[in-house]
Amino acid sequence: MNVIILPSARERDARTNLTAFIDKARQSGAFGPVVFQEAVWEAVALRTKKRVTAGKVSEGLHFLTNGGGKGAGAPVPFPEPFGAFVKAVVRMRETWTPTAIENHRVLIRACRYLLPELEQFGYDPTYLIADHFDAAARRALEQLSPLTAYGTGKALAHVATIVSQYNLARVRIDWSNTIRRPHSQDRVSDEAVATRTKRLPTQAALDALPTIANLVAEDRDILRMRAIELLVCGGWRINELLNLPLDCEVEEATLKHGRPSENDDGSPGVRYGIRYKAEKGFSWTIKWIPTGMVDVARRAVADITRITQPVRDDALWMLDNPDSINIPELHRDPERLIKTKEFEAITGLKSQFFGDRSVPIFKTGGPRGEVAAKAGDIIKALLRESPIAQGEYPAHKYLFLIRENGMHAQRGALPGTVRHLTDAMISNFIVGSAGVRNVFERFGMFESDGSPIRVTSHQFRHWLNTLAQEGGMSQELIARWSGRKDMAQNAAYDHMTGRQLAEQVRAMADSGRVHGHLIQVGEGLPPADRKDFLATQLATAHVTDLGLCSHDWGLAPCPVHGDCASCGEHLIDKGNELQKQAAIDLLADVEGLIAVSVVEAEDGTYGANRWLDAHVRQRNDLKAVLAVHEDQSIPDGTLVHLGQQAAEPVERTSGR
């Protein structure tokens, strides 16, 4: 007697659901007209996170067991029905929530680690269980770096969710990423310091770039140099920068105490920012540029706009003429024969272009055997490898546009063509490549030990974040980046690192340019202890609206909640007009609050007495600050430490 085992209802449903899921993916329009059964999908309609080296969209999606990369050997497609399942997951993911091609590749890589678990089941995804995802995660953790493995685990969890949501397996799968996100709290070990140092540009690079910024003369160098300057101004990720729109500049009136502010010359106060689309899940936002770097950013945007405007004009023209190029001598009559000399005069290219781009040629019968080509064939050759790259908006609305070969050291730029500036072109400029010297080598600048200077675009982001945490950027560097000879021309005084500023204050104390309570206490100590005392009291410093704060934030938060005028760790920069005006404005506000609090105190409002005491004390402290600025016996530029003035008796102007 033969026993026939029929599939369970769950098994029948899983197979039916998988077939329906794959059929739905076949009918989806995501990725454009791809051939579903092919193992490689050309990325004709895929977005990428990066402006890639060749200015084209990268090579597509590979549904292969070996990834299809260099050195991977002969391509081996995913076995069926697993291959169709992975393709369906990827295509439906793009249908539901369009994302970048790199994210789809991570999911495909995750499925490669899942594949061996299904070998004994004929690669049928309906046999998937949670144990298979556990095994795939372990395999990824063994073979990949911790951070890459974590991303792979997230992709595996996404696949498991889809399998359960659409009942594609015989059993329900409740699986979440078992790979922990790598995270280190180490900030002080030698290894941590070495790692952090590698992420920062060297001092030689920082010293060289401001000089190079004012030496570059060719447009292709100026364009990339201005891109570097913007990185220094704003610390963008390189792709955020290269995707800036043309209309990126933003100006906005500044407010002071709720009213529009004015500059020293009476002009309206404004702040300057650059609009951009942030990566990593953020959208459009504005990065406000620090005051001292506004001139640098303005010059950079102006130069970039000027250099790229002809390319932008051609990109706009090509929107209405997509199969042509904006060279009138060529597009007016595509059938006209263009001789080599005329071609060289029109385009600035050598006639060798005909052979390099396989342009059909005709002999003219001239005495020198001169040849010619049809204008239409020349246009096709110019357009063949340089289409207008696709993006969120038309090409002419991007800031960074170039000609094909526009950044090449030997080849001539192809007229009428439109391309995006890429991260690789920036890298070639500051890092170099095989046979290409970087900009430091071209200007004869090296590290102190004679080794080549190397700096990556992302190091500026790390550098600015480090500076922000430490307290700011040095005045000297700002002046040099701005092309200024005098640091005093910098509009702000808050761009030196905390350690550097503290060192400067200690040096001023040694030279007698710091007065007040702190110095009096130090002078009362034995000479051998004075240096250590100052090093302890002035370990760090940062600029405030009213002067300099010496509080070490690494030890404790602000003990007076920003009440700088009353703080015993605050120093007054005598003669600093901006800080003096800030004290005057704050005093006016406090006087208004005192008037209100006096009325409330006289009416017997509960707590008004303490409110009045606090504001009167703050008024006394602000008057003490202004008294320093008005004291003609103290030279401008002297730092004055008022000490524990907040402990003095409160002077009232009215009773309770």
XYZ file of C-alpha atoms in Angstrom:
656
model
C 0.000 0.000 0.000
C 1.482 3.350 -1.051
C 1.174 6.180 1.451
C 0.889 9.643 -0.088
C 1.842 12.504 2.249
C -0.027 15.626 1.287
C 1.454 19.063 2.029
C 0.005 20.845 5.024
C -2.206 23.875 4.602
C 0.605 26.118 5.952
C 3.029 24.626 3.394
C 0.547 25.044 0.545
C -0.098 28.637 1.615
C 3.638 29.440 1.838
C 4.287 28.210 -1.696
C 1.234 30.035 -3.026
C 2.197 33.210 -1.204
C 5.784 33.053 -2.462
C 4.599 32.624 -6.058
C 2.202 35.545 -5.696
C 4.912 37.685 -4.059
C 7.366 37.006 -6.891
C 4.689 37.662 -9.545
C 3.865 40.976 -7.901
C 7.558 41.932 -7.966
C 7.786 41.021 -11.662
C 4.981 43.438 -12.403
C 6.481 46.273 -10.368
C 7.990 49.208 -12.217
C 10.744 49.761 -9.644
C 14.228 50.122 -11.181
C 12.766 50.675 -14.626
C 12.658 48.083 -17.423
C 14.913 45.445 -15.864
C 14.813 41.823 -17.033
C 13.662 40.063 -13.877
C 15.216 36.683 -14.629
C 18.677 38.149 -15.310
C 21.318 37.718 -12.582
C 22.567 41.290 -13.026
C 20.275 44.304 -13.186
C 21.770 47.336 -14.840
C 21.319 50.382 -12.621
C 19.694 52.614 -15.213
C 17.122 53.916 -12.732
C 18.928 53.593 -9.412
C 20.052 56.391 -7.140
C 23.452 56.260 -5.512
C 24.654 57.875 -2.310
C 27.827 59.085 -3.999
C 28.916 61.006 -7.038
C 30.961 58.147 -8.437
C 34.363 58.429 -10.095
C 33.215 58.228 -13.691
C 30.216 60.464 -13.150
C 27.914 57.596 -14.051
C 25.572 55.496 -11.960
C 27.454 52.481 -10.650
C 27.304 49.018 -12.087
C 23.950 47.774 -10.837
C 22.664 44.949 -8.661
C 24.317 41.532 -8.742
C 22.198 38.578 -7.638
C 25.257 36.359 -7.510
C 26.665 34.016 -4.886
C 30.115 35.620 -5.198
C 29.133 39.278 -5.387
C 30.415 39.893 -8.902
C 33.258 42.147 -7.736
C 36.854 42.229 -8.906
C 38.651 38.973 -8.245
C 35.396 37.182 -7.465
C 35.841 34.665 -10.266
C 33.182 33.565 -12.716
C 29.736 34.906 -11.809
C 27.447 32.324 -10.225
C 23.756 33.348 -10.101
C 21.695 32.628 -7.000
C 20.099 29.172 -7.382
C 16.351 29.110 -7.894
C 13.869 29.599 -6.371
C 16.068 31.519 -3.883
C 17.233 33.918 -6.613
C 13.700 34.941 -7.568
C 12.866 35.377 -3.882
C 15.805 37.771 -3.286
C 15.000 39.753 -6.436
C 11.370 40.039 -5.339
C 12.371 41.267 -1.865
C 14.706 43.889 -3.329
C 12.244 45.102 -5.946
C 9.302 45.296 -3.563
C 11.490 47.134 -1.052
C 12.209 49.760 -3.706
C 8.494 49.864 -4.544
C 7.488 50.507 -0.943
C 10.337 52.803 0.122
C 12.781 53.890 -2.595
C 16.341 53.939 -1.310
C 19.913 54.144 -2.573
C 21.550 51.330 -4.481
C 24.065 50.783 -1.673
C 21.262 49.802 0.718
C 19.949 47.187 -1.716
C 23.454 45.760 -2.041
C 23.670 45.332 1.727
C 20.441 43.309 1.652
C 21.716 41.118 -1.194
C 24.951 40.538 0.744
C 22.898 39.496 3.789
C 21.043 36.957 1.652
C 24.378 35.446 0.576
C 25.002 34.519 4.210
C 21.521 33.005 4.392
C 21.930 30.904 1.233
C 23.989 27.968 2.682
C 21.269 27.224 5.228
C 18.835 26.313 2.432
C 21.123 24.014 0.454
C 19.618 20.846 1.982
C 16.126 22.138 1.088
C 16.833 22.761 -2.581
C 17.234 26.521 -1.879
C 13.506 26.827 -1.242
C 12.895 29.945 0.911
C 9.621 28.517 2.241
C 11.800 26.312 4.516
C 13.348 29.298 6.281
C 13.249 29.293 10.091
C 14.692 31.571 12.763
C 17.701 29.269 13.268
C 18.766 29.946 9.691
C 18.898 33.690 10.385
C 20.912 33.031 13.557
C 23.429 31.012 11.547
C 23.639 33.679 8.843
C 24.289 36.354 11.474
C 27.052 34.266 13.066
C 28.659 33.746 9.667
C 28.552 37.467 8.918
C 30.072 38.286 12.312
C 32.943 35.877 11.657
C 33.755 37.209 8.185
C 33.015 40.940 8.348
C 34.119 43.904 10.411
C 31.902 44.580 13.453
C 30.172 47.601 11.907
C 29.609 45.899 8.525
C 28.316 42.788 10.281
C 25.871 44.926 12.249
C 24.507 46.398 9.005
C 24.202 42.912 7.548
C 22.246 41.804 10.615
C 19.832 44.705 10.149
C 19.270 43.612 6.540
C 18.656 40.013 7.659
C 16.035 41.291 10.115
C 14.377 43.171 7.273
C 14.188 39.976 5.211
C 12.767 38.050 8.168
C 10.077 40.699 8.637
C 9.019 40.446 4.994
C 8.943 36.625 5.165
C 6.649 36.731 8.203
C 4.491 39.608 7.023
C 3.654 37.901 3.729
C 3.603 34.310 5.122
C 6.367 33.145 2.768
C 7.654 30.403 5.103
C 6.054 27.302 6.588
C 6.479 28.622 10.120
C 6.227 32.104 11.508
C 9.613 33.788 11.991
C 10.080 36.330 14.755
C 13.719 37.349 14.411
C 15.523 40.572 15.248
C 19.137 41.537 14.718
C 21.314 39.589 17.151
C 24.504 41.483 16.205
C 25.164 44.364 18.557
C 26.142 47.714 17.188
C 29.864 48.235 17.897
C 30.487 51.112 20.267
C 33.557 52.154 22.191
C 33.747 54.534 25.124
C 37.554 54.564 24.927
C 38.735 58.136 24.490
C 42.028 58.268 26.409
C 44.086 55.176 25.590
C 47.095 55.363 23.283
C 45.161 53.378 20.669
C 42.208 55.775 20.839
C 44.494 58.796 20.518
C 46.274 57.234 17.524
C 42.961 56.444 15.834
C 41.680 59.962 16.426
C 44.906 61.476 15.087
C 44.581 59.510 11.841
C 41.160 61.032 11.314
C 42.443 64.589 11.551
C 44.389 66.593 8.968
C 48.011 67.150 9.906
C 49.285 70.556 10.947
C 51.330 70.682 7.749
C 48.154 70.275 5.689
C 46.358 72.978 7.669
C 49.313 75.318 7.222
C 49.618 74.614 3.494
C 46.003 74.852 2.362
C 45.441 78.538 3.225
C 48.520 79.428 1.180
C 47.453 77.237 -1.739
C 43.953 78.762 -1.610
C 45.432 82.088 -2.704
C 47.952 80.627 -5.189
C 45.772 78.448 -7.428
C 45.181 80.109 -10.785
C 43.525 77.593 -13.133
C 39.741 77.285 -12.925
C 39.891 73.531 -12.397
C 42.134 74.059 -9.355
C 40.172 77.039 -8.051
C 36.934 75.048 -8.258
C 38.291 72.187 -6.164
C 40.095 74.528 -3.768
C 36.873 76.404 -3.105
C 35.156 73.076 -2.450
C 37.805 72.351 0.189
C 37.240 75.793 1.715
C 33.516 75.055 2.028
C 34.363 71.780 3.770
C 36.419 73.768 6.256
C 33.601 76.305 6.720
C 30.837 73.794 7.290
C 32.190 70.291 7.786
C 29.811 68.678 5.301
C 30.033 65.095 4.194
C 31.552 65.179 0.710
C 28.337 64.087 -1.014
C 26.289 66.684 0.833
C 28.697 69.289 -0.517
C 28.811 68.037 -4.107
C 25.010 67.912 -4.251
C 24.548 71.534 -3.191
C 21.912 73.345 -5.239
C 22.780 76.533 -7.106
C 20.502 78.606 -4.864
C 22.155 77.358 -1.683
C 22.942 80.700 -0.015
C 20.609 81.917 2.730
C 20.649 85.205 4.629
C 18.499 85.968 7.640
C 18.201 88.983 9.922
C 19.685 88.428 13.362
C 17.807 89.296 16.538
C 19.074 90.629 19.821
C 16.735 90.575 22.791
C 13.853 90.007 20.399
C 14.665 92.957 18.126
C 16.576 93.158 14.805
C 20.244 93.741 15.561
C 22.637 96.171 13.908
C 26.316 96.024 13.058
C 28.796 98.592 14.329
C 28.305 100.675 11.170
C 24.531 100.763 11.665
C 23.736 98.246 8.923
C 21.216 95.484 9.690
C 22.723 92.401 11.266
C 22.412 89.226 9.210
C 23.569 85.667 9.487
C 24.722 83.649 6.495
C 24.018 79.992 5.860
C 24.094 77.363 3.133
C 21.052 75.226 2.342
C 21.742 71.552 1.694
C 20.218 68.102 1.916
C 21.715 66.216 4.828
C 22.477 62.504 4.619
C 21.747 59.723 7.080
C 17.995 60.175 7.284
C 17.888 63.961 7.456
C 16.390 66.205 4.820
C 16.870 69.800 3.718
C 18.377 72.071 6.331
C 20.565 75.157 6.666
C 24.106 75.130 7.992
C 24.817 78.542 9.485
C 28.404 79.587 8.868
C 30.435 80.977 11.816
C 30.876 84.723 11.488
C 34.618 84.534 11.007
C 34.232 82.160 8.050
C 31.393 83.921 6.212
C 33.766 85.785 3.883
C 35.484 82.514 2.971
C 32.160 80.800 2.221
C 30.852 83.734 0.179
C 33.990 83.847 -1.935
C 33.889 80.089 -2.456
C 30.255 80.030 -3.632
C 30.845 83.067 -5.884
C 33.907 81.524 -7.550
C 32.229 78.145 -7.988
C 29.145 79.757 -9.524
C 31.278 81.814 -11.917
C 33.386 78.854 -13.054
C 30.452 76.479 -13.526
C 27.985 78.925 -15.098
C 28.889 78.117 -18.758
C 28.300 74.413 -18.046
C 25.014 75.270 -16.357
C 23.927 77.282 -19.404
C 24.599 74.275 -21.626
C 22.734 71.951 -19.250
C 19.699 74.230 -19.407
C 19.906 74.364 -23.215
C 20.098 70.571 -23.394
C 16.825 70.195 -21.512
C 15.083 71.477 -24.638
C 17.545 69.771 -26.991
C 18.317 66.407 -25.356
C 19.975 64.818 -28.413
C 22.159 67.754 -29.301
C 24.912 69.904 -27.866
C 25.159 73.656 -27.449
C 27.771 74.332 -30.123
C 26.002 76.312 -32.881
C 28.538 75.380 -35.565
C 27.605 71.740 -34.993
C 23.906 71.629 -34.159
C 22.735 74.044 -36.900
C 23.380 71.516 -39.659
C 24.093 67.948 -38.475
C 24.875 66.859 -42.064
C 27.579 69.459 -42.644
C 31.110 68.121 -42.978
C 33.537 69.567 -40.457
C 37.189 69.459 -41.459
C 39.859 68.759 -38.871
C 41.177 72.324 -38.709
C 37.668 73.696 -38.307
C 36.937 71.058 -35.666
C 40.024 72.092 -33.699
C 39.040 75.762 -33.951
C 35.457 75.106 -32.822
C 36.129 72.718 -29.955
C 39.743 73.287 -28.964
C 40.295 69.520 -29.313
C 42.793 67.732 -31.516
C 41.583 65.789 -34.530
C 42.765 62.652 -32.722
C 39.308 62.836 -31.111
C 37.834 61.326 -34.300
C 39.809 58.133 -33.866
C 39.502 57.951 -30.074
C 35.684 58.204 -30.248
C 35.228 56.164 -33.455
C 33.734 59.086 -35.359
C 33.045 58.150 -39.040
C 35.360 60.220 -41.247
C 35.404 61.228 -44.905
C 38.360 62.137 -47.084
C 38.087 65.655 -48.459
C 40.413 65.122 -51.390
C 42.658 67.989 -50.333
C 46.391 68.006 -51.109
C 47.301 66.982 -47.550
C 44.742 64.187 -47.336
C 42.673 66.091 -44.816
C 39.610 64.327 -43.434
C 36.240 65.553 -42.183
C 33.306 64.284 -40.128
C 29.617 65.064 -40.069
C 28.567 67.562 -37.414
C 25.858 65.168 -36.207
C 28.397 62.340 -35.735
C 30.642 64.664 -33.735
C 27.691 65.582 -31.507
C 26.909 61.910 -30.900
C 30.533 61.263 -29.983
C 30.587 64.181 -27.558
C 27.380 63.012 -25.905
C 28.138 59.293 -25.931
C 30.051 59.109 -22.654
C 28.853 62.281 -21.012
C 25.097 62.336 -20.497
C 23.532 64.784 -18.070
C 23.663 62.874 -14.793
C 20.297 62.355 -13.177
C 19.531 63.707 -9.731
C 16.794 65.154 -7.571
C 16.471 68.173 -9.816
C 17.643 69.190 -13.321
C 21.391 69.385 -13.836
C 21.441 73.153 -14.339
C 20.195 73.632 -10.768
C 23.288 72.014 -9.218
C 26.217 74.118 -8.017
C 29.076 71.769 -8.908
C 29.041 71.112 -12.677
C 32.012 70.521 -14.999
C 32.853 69.520 -18.548
C 33.851 65.973 -19.345
C 37.636 65.811 -18.751
C 37.287 69.167 -17.013
C 39.501 68.014 -14.132
C 41.932 65.978 -16.265
C 45.564 67.090 -16.123
C 46.356 66.261 -19.783
C 43.124 65.856 -21.731
C 41.142 68.818 -22.907
C 37.655 69.455 -21.575
C 34.949 68.470 -24.056
C 32.880 71.546 -24.954
C 29.126 71.400 -24.460
C 29.261 68.348 -22.199
C 27.833 68.317 -18.682
C 28.997 66.287 -15.710
C 28.933 66.481 -11.927
C 32.090 67.084 -9.926
C 32.820 63.830 -8.083
C 34.407 62.810 -4.812
C 37.214 61.078 -6.726
C 38.121 64.375 -8.409
C 38.390 66.039 -4.997
C 40.489 63.094 -3.788
C 42.857 63.372 -6.748
C 43.322 67.041 -5.884
C 44.297 66.621 -2.224
C 45.444 62.974 -2.095
C 46.630 62.241 -5.632
C 46.547 58.967 -7.515
C 48.787 56.818 -9.683
C 50.675 59.186 -11.955
C 48.846 62.264 -10.594
C 50.558 64.567 -8.079
C 48.333 66.113 -5.466
C 48.126 69.875 -5.021
C 50.637 69.887 -2.144
C 53.298 68.201 -4.273
C 52.593 70.553 -7.173
C 53.317 73.553 -4.938
C 56.312 71.910 -3.241
C 54.747 71.470 0.214
C 55.494 68.464 2.424
C 55.266 67.236 6.020
C 57.988 68.354 8.426
C 59.805 65.036 7.915
C 59.708 65.415 4.122
C 56.947 62.873 3.555
C 54.004 63.712 1.260
C 51.048 65.576 2.718
C 47.853 63.540 2.490
C 44.439 64.743 3.609
C 40.985 63.354 2.848
C 37.778 65.332 2.473
C 36.236 63.661 5.530
C 39.130 64.639 7.802
C 37.894 68.234 7.738
C 34.587 67.066 9.207
C 36.403 65.275 12.043
C 38.611 68.308 12.548
C 35.725 70.769 12.835
C 33.878 68.489 15.229
C 36.995 68.257 17.384
C 37.453 72.019 17.319
C 33.828 72.562 18.241
C 34.219 70.316 21.253
C 37.420 72.000 22.342
C 36.179 75.549 21.916
C 36.615 76.971 18.397
C 38.983 77.741 15.554
C 42.130 79.879 15.856
C 42.017 83.502 14.773
C 45.186 83.076 12.728
C 43.709 80.244 10.681
C 40.508 82.174 10.026
C 42.476 85.198 8.819
C 44.631 83.098 6.531
C 41.665 81.245 5.048
C 39.991 84.621 4.439
C 43.052 86.037 2.715
C 43.428 88.674 5.448
C 46.748 90.054 6.656
C 45.403 91.348 9.983
C 43.712 88.998 12.434
C 41.963 91.987 14.002
C 39.771 92.150 10.897
C 38.013 88.968 11.961
C 34.519 89.843 13.078
C 34.390 87.338 15.926
C 36.700 86.435 18.804
C 35.521 82.937 19.507
C 37.541 80.709 17.220
C 40.517 79.462 19.249
C 40.607 76.054 20.881
C 40.144 75.836 24.621
C 43.666 74.594 25.255
C 45.214 77.186 22.949
C 43.212 79.981 24.548
C 44.165 78.840 28.060
C 47.832 78.759 27.039
C 47.483 82.286 25.686
C 45.896 83.482 28.939
C 48.701 81.907 31.009
C 51.270 83.568 28.762
C 49.486 86.899 29.271
C 49.584 86.330 33.038
C 53.334 85.718 32.869
C 53.758 89.000 30.995
C 51.611 90.995 33.445
C 48.599 91.387 31.149
C 46.152 89.651 33.526
C 44.921 91.614 36.567
C 42.630 90.889 39.474
C 41.802 88.378 42.134
C 43.349 85.330 40.436
C 46.724 87.018 40.052
C 46.621 88.337 43.619
C 46.080 84.819 44.961
C 48.899 83.481 42.786
C 51.308 86.156 43.942
C 50.644 85.131 47.539
C 52.005 81.635 46.819
C 55.660 80.565 46.831
C 57.280 81.302 43.419
C 57.728 77.564 42.732
C 53.977 76.966 43.074
C 52.670 79.864 40.996
C 53.050 78.147 37.595
C 51.233 75.017 38.765
C 48.502 77.166 40.307
C 47.858 78.975 37.023
C 47.987 75.710 35.089
C 45.298 74.320 37.394
C 43.092 77.413 37.430
C 43.472 78.053 33.684
C 43.496 74.536 32.250
C 41.047 75.506 29.516
C 39.103 78.550 28.383
C 36.358 79.548 26.000
C 34.843 82.824 24.828
C 31.522 84.097 26.192
C 29.404 87.140 25.349
C 31.008 89.010 28.240
C 34.613 87.757 28.246
C 36.501 84.510 28.843
C 35.368 81.541 30.933
C 38.057 79.397 32.574
C 35.698 76.739 33.902
C 36.759 73.181 33.032
C 33.622 71.569 31.603
C 35.337 68.205 31.682
C 35.073 68.248 35.481
C 31.582 69.651 36.056
C 28.794 71.583 34.309
C 28.430 75.337 34.739
C 27.738 75.987 38.454
C 25.972 79.330 37.866
C 23.976 78.358 34.758
C 25.574 80.906 32.433
C 25.448 83.903 34.829
C 28.918 84.918 33.639
C 29.044 88.374 35.190
C 28.653 86.851 38.664
C 31.022 83.933 38.141
C 34.342 83.630 39.946
C 35.844 81.798 36.954
C 35.216 84.591 34.473
C 37.675 87.144 33.055
C 36.873 90.472 31.375
C 38.633 91.295 28.102
C 39.100 95.004 28.723
C 38.328 97.153 25.674
C 36.534 94.429 23.705
C 33.719 96.518 22.223
C 31.470 93.605 21.307
C 31.605 92.191 24.817
C 31.170 95.639 26.365
C 28.061 96.234 24.254
C 26.720 92.822 25.266
C 27.075 93.838 28.924
C 25.304 97.152 28.231
C 22.415 95.393 26.490
C 22.116 92.821 29.245
C 22.167 95.548 31.907
C 19.290 97.325 30.138
C 17.276 94.108 30.182
C 18.021 93.575 33.883
C 16.981 97.138 34.730
C 13.621 96.457 33.112
C 13.212 93.257 35.119
C 14.092 95.087 38.339
C 11.369 97.661 37.680
C 8.825 94.867 37.320
C 10.096 92.976 40.363
C 9.948 96.109 42.560
C 6.245 96.484 41.757
C 5.611 92.812 42.476
C 7.556 92.984 45.754
C 5.625 96.044 46.892
C 2.363 94.236 46.064
C 3.464 91.346 48.261
C 3.678 88.776 45.451
C 5.024 85.508 46.857
C 8.712 84.988 45.918
C 9.122 88.457 44.391
C 11.700 89.430 47.047
C 14.079 86.630 45.963
C 13.483 87.563 42.334
C 14.347 91.192 43.093
C 17.490 90.198 45.019
C 18.713 88.071 42.113
C 18.238 90.816 39.529
C 19.799 93.504 41.732
C 22.831 91.279 42.294
C 23.109 90.707 38.551
C 22.883 94.458 37.927
C 25.714 95.108 40.401
C 27.854 92.474 38.711
C 27.228 93.910 35.238
C 28.102 97.377 36.500
C 31.377 95.952 37.810
C 32.073 94.483 34.364
C 31.378 97.836 32.685
C 33.544 99.614 35.268
C 36.487 97.540 34.050
C 35.864 98.616 30.467
C 35.619 102.279 31.557
C 38.775 102.198 33.706
C 41.344 104.225 31.759
C 44.164 102.966 33.985
C 43.785 99.440 32.532
C 45.257 99.016 29.023
C 42.944 97.604 26.354
C 43.547 93.908 25.801
C 44.173 93.219 29.496
C 42.266 90.353 31.079
C 40.710 91.269 34.422
C 39.554 88.651 36.945
C 36.908 90.070 39.290
C 36.876 87.000 41.507
C 34.132 86.363 44.063
C 32.223 89.583 43.492
C 28.906 87.744 43.699
C 29.434 87.273 47.423
C 29.381 91.024 48.072
C 26.285 92.619 49.697
C 23.343 93.373 47.440
C 22.750 97.071 46.816
C 19.020 97.789 46.522
C 17.384 100.749 44.871
C 14.023 100.171 46.495
C 12.641 98.550 49.580
C 10.677 95.380 49.735
